Structures are given as C-alpha cells and as structure tokens.
CSV table of C-alpha atoms in Angstrom, one decimal:
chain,number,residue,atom,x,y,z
A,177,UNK,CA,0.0,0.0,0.0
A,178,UNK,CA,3.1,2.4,0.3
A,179,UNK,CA,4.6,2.0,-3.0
A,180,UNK,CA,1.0,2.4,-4.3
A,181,UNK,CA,0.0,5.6,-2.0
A,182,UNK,CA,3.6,7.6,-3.5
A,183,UNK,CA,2.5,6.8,-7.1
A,184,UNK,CA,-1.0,8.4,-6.1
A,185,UNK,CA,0.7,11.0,-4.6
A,186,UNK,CA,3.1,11.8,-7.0
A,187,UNK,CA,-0.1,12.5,-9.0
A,188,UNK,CA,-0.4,15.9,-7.3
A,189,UNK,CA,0.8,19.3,-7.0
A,190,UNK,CA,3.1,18.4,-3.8
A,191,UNK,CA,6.6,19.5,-3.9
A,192,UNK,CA,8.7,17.6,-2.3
A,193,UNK,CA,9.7,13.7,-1.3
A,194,UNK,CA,7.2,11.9,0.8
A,195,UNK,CA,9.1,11.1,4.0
A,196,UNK,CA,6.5,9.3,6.2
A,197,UNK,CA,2.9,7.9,5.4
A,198,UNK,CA,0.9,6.8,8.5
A,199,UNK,CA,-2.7,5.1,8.2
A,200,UNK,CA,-5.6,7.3,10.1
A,201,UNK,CA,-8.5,4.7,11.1
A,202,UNK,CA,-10.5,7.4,12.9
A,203,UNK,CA,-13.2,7.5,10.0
A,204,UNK,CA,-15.8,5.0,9.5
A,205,UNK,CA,-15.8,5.2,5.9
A,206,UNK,CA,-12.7,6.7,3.4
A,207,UNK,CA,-9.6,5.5,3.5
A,208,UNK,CA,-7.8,8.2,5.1
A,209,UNK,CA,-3.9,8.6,5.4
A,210,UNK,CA,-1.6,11.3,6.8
A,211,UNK,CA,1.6,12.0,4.3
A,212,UNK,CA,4.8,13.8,5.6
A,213,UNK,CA,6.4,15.8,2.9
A,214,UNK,CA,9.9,17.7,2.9
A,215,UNK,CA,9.2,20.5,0.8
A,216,UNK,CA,12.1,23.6,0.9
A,217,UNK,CA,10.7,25.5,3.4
A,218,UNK,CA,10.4,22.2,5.5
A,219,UNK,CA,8.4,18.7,6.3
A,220,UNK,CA,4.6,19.8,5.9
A,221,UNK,CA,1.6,17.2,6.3
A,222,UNK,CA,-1.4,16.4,3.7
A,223,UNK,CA,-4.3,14.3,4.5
A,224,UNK,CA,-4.6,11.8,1.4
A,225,UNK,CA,-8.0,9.7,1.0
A,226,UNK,CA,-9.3,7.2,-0.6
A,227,UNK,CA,-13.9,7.9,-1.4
A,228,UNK,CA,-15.6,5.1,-0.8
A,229,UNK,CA,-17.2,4.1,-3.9
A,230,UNK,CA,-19.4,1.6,-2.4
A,231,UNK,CA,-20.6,4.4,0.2
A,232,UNK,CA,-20.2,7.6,-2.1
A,233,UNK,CA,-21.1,6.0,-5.9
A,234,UNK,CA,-20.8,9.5,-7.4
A,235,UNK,CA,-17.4,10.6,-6.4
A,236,UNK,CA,-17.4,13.2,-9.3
A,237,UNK,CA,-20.4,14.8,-8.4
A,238,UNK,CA,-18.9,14.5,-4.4
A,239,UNK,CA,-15.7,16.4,-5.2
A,240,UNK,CA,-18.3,19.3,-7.0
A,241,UNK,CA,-20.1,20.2,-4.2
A,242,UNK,CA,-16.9,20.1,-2.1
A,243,UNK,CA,-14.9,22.5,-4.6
A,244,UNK,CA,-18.3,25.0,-4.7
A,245,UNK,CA,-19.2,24.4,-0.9
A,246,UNK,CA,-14.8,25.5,0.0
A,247,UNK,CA,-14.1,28.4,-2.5
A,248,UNK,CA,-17.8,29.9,-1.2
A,249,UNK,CA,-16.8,29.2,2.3
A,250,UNK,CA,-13.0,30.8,1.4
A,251,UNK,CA,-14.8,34.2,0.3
A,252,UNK,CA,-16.8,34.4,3.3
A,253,UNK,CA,-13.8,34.0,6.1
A,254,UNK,CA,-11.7,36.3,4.2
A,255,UNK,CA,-14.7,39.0,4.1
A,256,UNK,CA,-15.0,38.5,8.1
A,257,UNK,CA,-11.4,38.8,8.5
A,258,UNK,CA,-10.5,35.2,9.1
A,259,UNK,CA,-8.3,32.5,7.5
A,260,UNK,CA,-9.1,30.4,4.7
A,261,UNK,CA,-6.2,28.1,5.0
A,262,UNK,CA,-7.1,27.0,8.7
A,263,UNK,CA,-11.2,28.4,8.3
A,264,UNK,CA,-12.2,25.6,5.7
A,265,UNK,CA,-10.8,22.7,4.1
A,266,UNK,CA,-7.9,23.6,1.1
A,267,UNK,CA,-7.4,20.6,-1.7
A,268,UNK,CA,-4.1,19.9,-3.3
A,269,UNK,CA,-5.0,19.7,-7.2
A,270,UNK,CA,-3.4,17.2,-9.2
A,271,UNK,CA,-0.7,17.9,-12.0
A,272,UNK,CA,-3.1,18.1,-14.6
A,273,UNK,CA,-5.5,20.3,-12.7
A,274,UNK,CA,-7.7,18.7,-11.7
A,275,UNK,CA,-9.4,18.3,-7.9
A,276,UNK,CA,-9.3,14.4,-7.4
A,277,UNK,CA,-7.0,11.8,-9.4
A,278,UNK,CA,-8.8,8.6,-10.4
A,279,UNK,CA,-6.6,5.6,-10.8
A,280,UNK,CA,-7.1,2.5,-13.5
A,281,UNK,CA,-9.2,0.5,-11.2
A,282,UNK,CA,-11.2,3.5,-10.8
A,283,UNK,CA,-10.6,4.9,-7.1
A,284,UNK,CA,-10.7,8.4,-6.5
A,285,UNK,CA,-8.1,10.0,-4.8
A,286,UNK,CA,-8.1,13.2,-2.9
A,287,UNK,CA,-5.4,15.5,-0.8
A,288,UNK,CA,-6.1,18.1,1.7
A,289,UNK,CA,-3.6,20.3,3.1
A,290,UNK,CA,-3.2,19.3,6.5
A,291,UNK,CA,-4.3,21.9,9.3
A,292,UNK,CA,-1.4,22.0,12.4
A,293,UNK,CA,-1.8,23.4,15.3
A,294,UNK,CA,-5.6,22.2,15.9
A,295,UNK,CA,-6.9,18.1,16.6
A,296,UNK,CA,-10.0,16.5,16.4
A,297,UNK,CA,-10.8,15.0,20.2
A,298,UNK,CA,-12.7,12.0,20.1
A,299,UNK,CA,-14.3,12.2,23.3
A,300,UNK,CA,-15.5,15.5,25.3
A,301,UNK,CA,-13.1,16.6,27.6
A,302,UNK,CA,-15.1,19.5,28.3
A,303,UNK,CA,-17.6,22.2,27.9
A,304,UNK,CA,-16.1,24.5,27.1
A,305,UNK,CA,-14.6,22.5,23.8
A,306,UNK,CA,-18.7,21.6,23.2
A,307,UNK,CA,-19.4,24.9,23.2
A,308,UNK,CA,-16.3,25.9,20.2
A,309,UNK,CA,-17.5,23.0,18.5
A,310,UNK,CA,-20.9,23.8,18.6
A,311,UNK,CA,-20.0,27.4,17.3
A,312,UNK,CA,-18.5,26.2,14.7
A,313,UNK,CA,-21.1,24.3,13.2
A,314,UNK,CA,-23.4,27.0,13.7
A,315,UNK,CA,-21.0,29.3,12.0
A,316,UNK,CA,-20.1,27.0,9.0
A,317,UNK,CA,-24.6,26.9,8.5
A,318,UNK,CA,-24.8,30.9,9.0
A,319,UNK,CA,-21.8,31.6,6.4
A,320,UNK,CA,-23.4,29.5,4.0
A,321,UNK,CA,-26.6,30.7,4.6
A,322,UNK,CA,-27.1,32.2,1.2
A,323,UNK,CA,-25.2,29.3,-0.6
A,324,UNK,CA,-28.1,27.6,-3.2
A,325,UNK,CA,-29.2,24.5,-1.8
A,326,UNK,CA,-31.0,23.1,-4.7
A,327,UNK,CA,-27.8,23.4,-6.6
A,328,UNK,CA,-26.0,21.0,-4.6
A,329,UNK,CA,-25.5,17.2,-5.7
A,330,UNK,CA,-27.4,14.7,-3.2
A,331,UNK,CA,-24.3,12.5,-2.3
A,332,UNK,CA,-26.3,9.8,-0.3
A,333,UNK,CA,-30.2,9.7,-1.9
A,334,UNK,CA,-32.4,10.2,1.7
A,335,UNK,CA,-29.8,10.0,3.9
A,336,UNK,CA,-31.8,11.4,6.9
A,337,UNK,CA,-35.4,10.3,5.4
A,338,UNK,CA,-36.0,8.7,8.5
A,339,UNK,CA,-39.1,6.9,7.5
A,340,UNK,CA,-37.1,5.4,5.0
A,341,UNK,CA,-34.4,4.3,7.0
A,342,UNK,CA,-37.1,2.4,9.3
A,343,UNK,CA,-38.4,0.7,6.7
A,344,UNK,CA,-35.0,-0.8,5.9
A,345,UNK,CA,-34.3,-1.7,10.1
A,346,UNK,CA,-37.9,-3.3,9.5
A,347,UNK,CA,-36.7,-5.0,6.1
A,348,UNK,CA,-33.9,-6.2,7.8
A,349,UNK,CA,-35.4,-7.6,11.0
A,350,UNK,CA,-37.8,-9.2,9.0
A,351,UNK,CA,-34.6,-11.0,6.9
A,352,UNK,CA,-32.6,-11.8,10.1
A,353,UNK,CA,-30.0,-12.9,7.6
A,354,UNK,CA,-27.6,-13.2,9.9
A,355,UNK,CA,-29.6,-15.1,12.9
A,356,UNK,CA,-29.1,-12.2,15.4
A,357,UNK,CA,-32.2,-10.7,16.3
A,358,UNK,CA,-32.4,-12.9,19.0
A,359,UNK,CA,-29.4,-11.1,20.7
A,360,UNK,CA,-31.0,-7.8,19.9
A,361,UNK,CA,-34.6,-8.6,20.5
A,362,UNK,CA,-34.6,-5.6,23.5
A,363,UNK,CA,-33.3,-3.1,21.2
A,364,UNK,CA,-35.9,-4.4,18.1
A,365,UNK,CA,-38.6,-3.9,20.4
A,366,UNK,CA,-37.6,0.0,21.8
A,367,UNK,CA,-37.4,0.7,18.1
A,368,UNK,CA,-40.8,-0.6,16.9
A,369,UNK,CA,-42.1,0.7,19.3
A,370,UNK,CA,-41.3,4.4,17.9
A,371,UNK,CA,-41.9,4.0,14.5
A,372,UNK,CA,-44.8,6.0,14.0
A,373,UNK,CA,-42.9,8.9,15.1
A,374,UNK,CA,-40.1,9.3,12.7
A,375,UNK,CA,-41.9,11.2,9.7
A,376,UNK,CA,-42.2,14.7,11.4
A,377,UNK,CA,-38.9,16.3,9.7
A,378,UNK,CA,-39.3,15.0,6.6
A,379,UNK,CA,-43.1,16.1,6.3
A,380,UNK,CA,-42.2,19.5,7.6
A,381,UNK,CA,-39.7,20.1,4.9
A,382,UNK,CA,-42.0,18.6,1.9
A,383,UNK,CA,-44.9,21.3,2.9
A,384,UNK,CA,-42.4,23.8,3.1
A,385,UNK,CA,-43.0,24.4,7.1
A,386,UNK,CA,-39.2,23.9,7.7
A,387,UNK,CA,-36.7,25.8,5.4
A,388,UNK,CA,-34.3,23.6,3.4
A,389,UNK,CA,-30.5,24.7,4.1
A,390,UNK,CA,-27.3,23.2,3.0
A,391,UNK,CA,-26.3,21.3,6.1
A,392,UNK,CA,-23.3,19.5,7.0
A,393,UNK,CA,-25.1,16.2,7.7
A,394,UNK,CA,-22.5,14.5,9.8
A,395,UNK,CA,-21.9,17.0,12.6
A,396,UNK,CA,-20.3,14.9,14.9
A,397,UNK,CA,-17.9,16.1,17.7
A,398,UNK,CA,-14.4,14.7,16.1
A,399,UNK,CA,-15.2,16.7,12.6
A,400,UNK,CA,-14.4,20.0,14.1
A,401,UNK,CA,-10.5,20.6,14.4
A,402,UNK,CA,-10.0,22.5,17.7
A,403,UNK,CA,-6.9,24.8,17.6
A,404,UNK,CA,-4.4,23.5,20.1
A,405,UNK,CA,-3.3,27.4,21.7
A,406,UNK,CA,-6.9,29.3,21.7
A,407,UNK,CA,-9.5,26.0,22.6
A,408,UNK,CA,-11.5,27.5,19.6
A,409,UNK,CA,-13.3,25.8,16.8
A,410,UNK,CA,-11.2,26.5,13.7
A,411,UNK,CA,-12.7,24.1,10.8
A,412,UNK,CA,-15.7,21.6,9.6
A,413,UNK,CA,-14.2,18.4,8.4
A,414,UNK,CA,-15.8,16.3,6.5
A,415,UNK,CA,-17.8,17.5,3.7
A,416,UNK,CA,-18.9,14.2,1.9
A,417,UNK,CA,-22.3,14.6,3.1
A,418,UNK,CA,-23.0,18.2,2.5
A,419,UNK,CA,-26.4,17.8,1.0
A,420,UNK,CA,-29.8,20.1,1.3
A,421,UNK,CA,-31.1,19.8,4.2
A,422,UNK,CA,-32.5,20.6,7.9
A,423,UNK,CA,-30.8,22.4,11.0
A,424,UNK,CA,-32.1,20.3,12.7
A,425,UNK,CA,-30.4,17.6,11.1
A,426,UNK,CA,-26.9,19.3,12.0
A,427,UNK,CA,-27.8,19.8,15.4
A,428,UNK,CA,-29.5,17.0,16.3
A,429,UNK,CA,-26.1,14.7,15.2
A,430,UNK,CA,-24.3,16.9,17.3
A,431,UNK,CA,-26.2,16.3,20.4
A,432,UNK,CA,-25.7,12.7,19.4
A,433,UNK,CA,-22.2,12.7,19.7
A,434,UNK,CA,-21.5,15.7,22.2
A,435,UNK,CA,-24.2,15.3,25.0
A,436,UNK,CA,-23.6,11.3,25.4
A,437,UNK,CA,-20.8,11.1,28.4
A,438,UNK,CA,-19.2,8.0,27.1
A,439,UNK,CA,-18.3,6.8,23.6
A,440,UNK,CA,-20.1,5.6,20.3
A,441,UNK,CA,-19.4,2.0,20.9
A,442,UNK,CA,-19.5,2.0,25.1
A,443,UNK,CA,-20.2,-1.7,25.5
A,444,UNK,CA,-21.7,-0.8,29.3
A,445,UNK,CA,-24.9,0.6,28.6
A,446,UNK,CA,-24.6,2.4,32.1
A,447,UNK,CA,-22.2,4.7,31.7
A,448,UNK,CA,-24.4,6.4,28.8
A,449,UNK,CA,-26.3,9.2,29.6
A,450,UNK,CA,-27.4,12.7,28.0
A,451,UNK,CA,-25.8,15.0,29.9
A,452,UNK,CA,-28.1,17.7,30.1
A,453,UNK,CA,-24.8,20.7,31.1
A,454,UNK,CA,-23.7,19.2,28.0
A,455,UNK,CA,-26.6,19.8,26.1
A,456,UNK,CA,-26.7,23.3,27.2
A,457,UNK,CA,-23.3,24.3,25.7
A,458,UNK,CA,-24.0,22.7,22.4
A,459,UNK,CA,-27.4,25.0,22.3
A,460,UNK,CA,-25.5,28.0,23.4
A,461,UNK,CA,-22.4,28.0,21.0
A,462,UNK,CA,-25.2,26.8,18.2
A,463,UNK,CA,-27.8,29.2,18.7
A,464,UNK,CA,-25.3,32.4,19.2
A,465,UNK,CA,-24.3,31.6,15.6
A,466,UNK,CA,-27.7,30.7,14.2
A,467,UNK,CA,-30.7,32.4,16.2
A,468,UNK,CA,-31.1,35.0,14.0
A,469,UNK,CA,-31.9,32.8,10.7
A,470,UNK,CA,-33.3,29.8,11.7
A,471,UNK,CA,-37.3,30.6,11.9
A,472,UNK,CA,-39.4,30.2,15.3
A,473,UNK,CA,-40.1,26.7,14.3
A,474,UNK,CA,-36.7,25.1,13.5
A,475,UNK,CA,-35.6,26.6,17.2
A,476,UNK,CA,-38.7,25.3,19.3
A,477,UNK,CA,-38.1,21.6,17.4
A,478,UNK,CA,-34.7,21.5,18.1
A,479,UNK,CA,-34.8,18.7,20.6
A,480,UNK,CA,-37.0,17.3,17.9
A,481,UNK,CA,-34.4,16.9,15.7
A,482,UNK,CA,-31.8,15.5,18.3
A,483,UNK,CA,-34.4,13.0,18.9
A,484,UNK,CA,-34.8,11.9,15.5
A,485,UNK,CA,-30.8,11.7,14.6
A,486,UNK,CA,-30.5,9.6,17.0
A,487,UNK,CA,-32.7,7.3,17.0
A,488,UNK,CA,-32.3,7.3,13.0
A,489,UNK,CA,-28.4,6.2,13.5
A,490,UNK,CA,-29.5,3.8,16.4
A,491,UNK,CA,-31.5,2.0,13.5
A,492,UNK,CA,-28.8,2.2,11.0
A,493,UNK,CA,-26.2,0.4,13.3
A,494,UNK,CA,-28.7,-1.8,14.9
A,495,UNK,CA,-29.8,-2.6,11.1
A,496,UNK,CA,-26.3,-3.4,10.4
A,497,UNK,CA,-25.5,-5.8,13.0
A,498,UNK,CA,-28.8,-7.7,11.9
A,499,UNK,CA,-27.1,-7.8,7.8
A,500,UNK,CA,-23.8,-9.1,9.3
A,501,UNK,CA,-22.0,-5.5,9.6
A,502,UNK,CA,-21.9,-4.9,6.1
A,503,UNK,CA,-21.7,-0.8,6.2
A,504,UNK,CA,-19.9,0.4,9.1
A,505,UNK,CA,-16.9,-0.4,9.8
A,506,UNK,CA,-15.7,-2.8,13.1
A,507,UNK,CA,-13.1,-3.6,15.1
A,508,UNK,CA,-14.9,-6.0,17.5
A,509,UNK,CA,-17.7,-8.3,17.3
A,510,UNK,CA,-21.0,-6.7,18.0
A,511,UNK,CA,-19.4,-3.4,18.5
A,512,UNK,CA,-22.7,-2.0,16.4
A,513,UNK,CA,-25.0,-4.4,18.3
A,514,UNK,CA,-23.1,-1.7,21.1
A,515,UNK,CA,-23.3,1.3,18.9
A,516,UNK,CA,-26.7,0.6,18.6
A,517,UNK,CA,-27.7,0.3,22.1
A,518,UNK,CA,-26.0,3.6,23.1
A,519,UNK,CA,-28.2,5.4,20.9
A,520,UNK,CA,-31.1,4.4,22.2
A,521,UNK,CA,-30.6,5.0,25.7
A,522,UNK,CA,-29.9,8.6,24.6
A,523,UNK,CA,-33.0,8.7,23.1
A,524,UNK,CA,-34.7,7.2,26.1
A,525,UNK,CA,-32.8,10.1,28.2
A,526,UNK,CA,-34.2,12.5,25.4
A,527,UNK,CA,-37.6,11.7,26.3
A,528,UNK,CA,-37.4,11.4,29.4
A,529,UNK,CA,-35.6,15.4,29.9
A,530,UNK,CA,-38.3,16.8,27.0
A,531,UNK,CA,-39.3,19.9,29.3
A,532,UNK,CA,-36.1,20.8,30.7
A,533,UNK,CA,-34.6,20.5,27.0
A,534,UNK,CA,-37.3,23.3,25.4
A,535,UNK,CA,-36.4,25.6,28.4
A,536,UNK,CA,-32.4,25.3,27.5
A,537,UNK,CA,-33.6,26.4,23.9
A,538,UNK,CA,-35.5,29.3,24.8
A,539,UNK,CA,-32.7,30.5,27.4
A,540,UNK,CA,-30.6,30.9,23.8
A,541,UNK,CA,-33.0,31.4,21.3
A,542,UNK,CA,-33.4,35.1,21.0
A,543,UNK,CA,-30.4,36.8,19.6
C-alpha cells in the first residue's frame, strides 16, 4: 500500500519527497492517510484519501459540491477577516489540474492540506470544547446561509429520510439474515415501538413548514479541528455529506455525539447518559451563531431533531448488526449491536428530559 500511495501521490501538486505515510483509522468510511512531505521551506503534512465508492457511488459529483461548498466558504472568512487556510478545508490539485485523481481500477483519490496546530478530540473533555464545537457548526450553516441548496449534488439519496431508514431496520429484521435478532430482540422492540414517530422532519420540509438549508449532515464532535493554543473551533471536516437539508439535522447529530458522556461504541450501557450541562453548551455555541436565521419553528423543534438523529443512527447500526456489519466499519464483534444500544438510551434520556430541553432552547433562542 506504500509504494502504491507515492505513485498516487506523485499525482499531485506536492513538492517535495514523501518522508513518512501513517494510516488514520478514525473514520468509519474513506480511506484516510496522513503523508509527511519535505518540501524547501520544511516537512509539511497532507491528509490523502481514498472515497468510498461503495458508500459515495458518485465521487465526481462529491468532489463538486466540495470544490463550490470550499471556495464559497473561502470568500466568506476572508470577508469577516478570518483565514481560509485554517477556516475551511484547502485541496491539493493534481498535476493536470484537476481536484481528485482517479486511478485505473477506478478509485478516486483526494489531498487536503493538513491543518497543524488544531486536533480532532474524540471524546469531550469538556464544555467549554462543546461549546467551540458547537459554534462552529453553527458558523459554518450561518456563512453558508445564502449558498443555493437546490444546486448541490445529493451525495447519499435520503440520507436522513427517517421513515425510510425504518423501513430498511424493518426489512432487515424481518430477513434476520444473519440469525441475530435474537441477541438484539430488547433493542428491536424500543425501536418498533417508535416507528410511528419518525416522519415529522421530513413532512415539515416537503410542505415547506421547515426551510431547506445546506447542512453538514455528519456534525459529529471529532469533525471540528479545535486549535491547540486558543480551545477554539477553527474548521468543519468532512464535507462528503454536505447535501440540502435541515438544521435540525446538524444539530441533532451533534447532540448525538456531544451530549452522550461515554463513547459511540460504550459496550456498558450504564455509563451512557445525556448530559443535560452538555446539552446546554452545544445549544448555546449553536444558537449564538444561528438564532437570528433559523425561523421560530426550527428553534422550538430543536430537541426534535436531536431525537430523530438519533434514534435514525441507532437503527442504521442496529440494522447493520442484523445484515452481518456490512456498512460500518468494526473492530470488534458486536461493537454495532453496542453502537446501537447507546443510541437508544440517549434517546430514552431525550424523552425522558423533553421539558427541561425546550427551556435550555429558549434560554438561547433570541439573539
């Protein structure tokens, strides 16, 4: 895999001799890998990546909406005095131009200009960090704001059509091709069991009653790179599923991964909880970004959409257990059987904080 990453490499506009390439395994889905360069004015880093095809089956039509979604993004930070090289994510062309490199077999490559000085944390370490986070997604929906929506490629078709999504956890249950719904039959049940309540975002947006924005889609905690010297959010990561959408989308995945004190895949069902301090630092950074677009109705349903997210990915993991762990990827047996879990008892804890959730909202709505 070496030999073949420095002839994809050598593919784009990097000058210099590759010196050190180190696999990252944080993502779930691209093949990522961080390349050390020694270029004149000294060793520099690029993030190099491989789009999952299976995942992403227009990579073309990806890279577009990345190349529009960066150089509107670019325009915007300079204009409020900020910095596009750290502000939003830079690609390396290739040597003929172009923005991705495709190789015979037909993978598409891609390099990114690796931001130092700032990290992605995997877990919360604090509020305060929830809060920069938070602030940053908000910022990255209110600077694009005015960006057409419409005109954006759908990457994944209905990738939060939650109805949708429990049909295919129903489909799959049903199918049991893998003879484990046995071991899951608590977690079937808790989902069932909320099925007629998925279709409320998705009907909202089709009558018009909820805006459609261009949202980041996958707004979780370790896809904003925190700067090392100032705790600030400095850039959105991530961009593969930057689709028209809902706020409440972005939001609600945030909550999924911010609020929950332990991680994803916690195999101990009581250490997760919502944490409800938590909460409140994701609505504040959020809202001090965003109250004064989103409309009256996106901010009361809020919790509405943290609700849905996560139940929604609680039935795409518990799904994938069920079909053998075909999407995501593991490193464990029934770590999504575990992924799964987790979800739900955040959306137990969701329902069970409902009124002190719409008074945290209101505390930050009005701007």
């Amino acid at each position: 895999m070496a030999q073949n990453l420095r002839t994809i490499i050598s593919q784009f506009a990097i000058p210099g001799d590759v010196t050190d390439i180190r696999s990252n395994e944080l993502g779930h889905i691209n093949d990522t890998f961080v390349v050390t360069v020694q270029e004149t004015s000294g060793l520099r880093r690029y993030i190099v990546q491989r789009i999952n095809r299976r995942v992403f089956r227009q990579p073309a039509a990806l890279m577009e909406n990345i190349v529009r979604i960066t150089e509107f993004l670019r325009t915007k930070i300079a204009a409020e005095g900020g910095d596009p090289r750290r502000e939003t994510l830079t690609l390396i062309p290739t040597r003929a131009g172009k923005n991705f490199y495709v190789t015979p077999e037909g993978d598409y490559w891609r390099v990114y200009r690796f931001i130092e000085g700032a990290r992605a944390y995997q877990q919360v370490e604090s509020p305060e960090h929830l809060y920069q986070a938070a602030r940053a997604f908000g910022r990255f929906m209110r600077r694009l704001e005015d960006f057409p929506a419409q005109a954006l490629h759908i990457t994944i078709p209905d990738f939060h059509h939650t109805p949708k999504r429990f049909a295919s956890f129903v489909q799959a249950v049903d199918a049991d091709a893998q003879n484990r719904a046995r071991d899951a039959r608590d977690l079937i049940e808790f989902a069932l069991a909320r099925g007629d309540n998925t279709g409320r975002i998705v009907d909202a947006l089709a009558s018009g009653d909820l805006p459609l924005r261009v949202t980041h889609n996958d707004t979780k905690f370790d896809n904003v790179l925190i700067d090392d010297a100032t705790g600030e959010g400095v850039c959105v990561l991530d961009l593969d599923t930057v689709m028209p959408g809902s706020a409440l989308y972005d939001f609600g995945d945030f909550v999924r991964t911010g609020a929950n004190t332990a991680a994803e895949d916690e195999p101990d069902p009581g250490r997760v909880r919502l944490s409800l301090a938590y909460f409140d630092a994701i609505a504040r950074g959020f809202l001090q970004e965003t109250a004064a677009t989103l409309t009256p109705q996106e901010k009361a349903w809020l919790p509405l959409g943290a609700w849905t997210i996560i139940f929604e990915q609680g039935l795409r993991f518990l799904g994938d257990y069920l079909n053998g762990d075909v999407y995501y990827r593991i490193h464990r047996p029934a770590q999504n059987l575990d992924r799964a879990r987790t979800q739900f008892k955040l959306v137990a804890d969701l329902e069970a904080n409902e009124d002190a959730l719409a008074r945290i909202i209101d505390r930050y709505s009005v701007r």
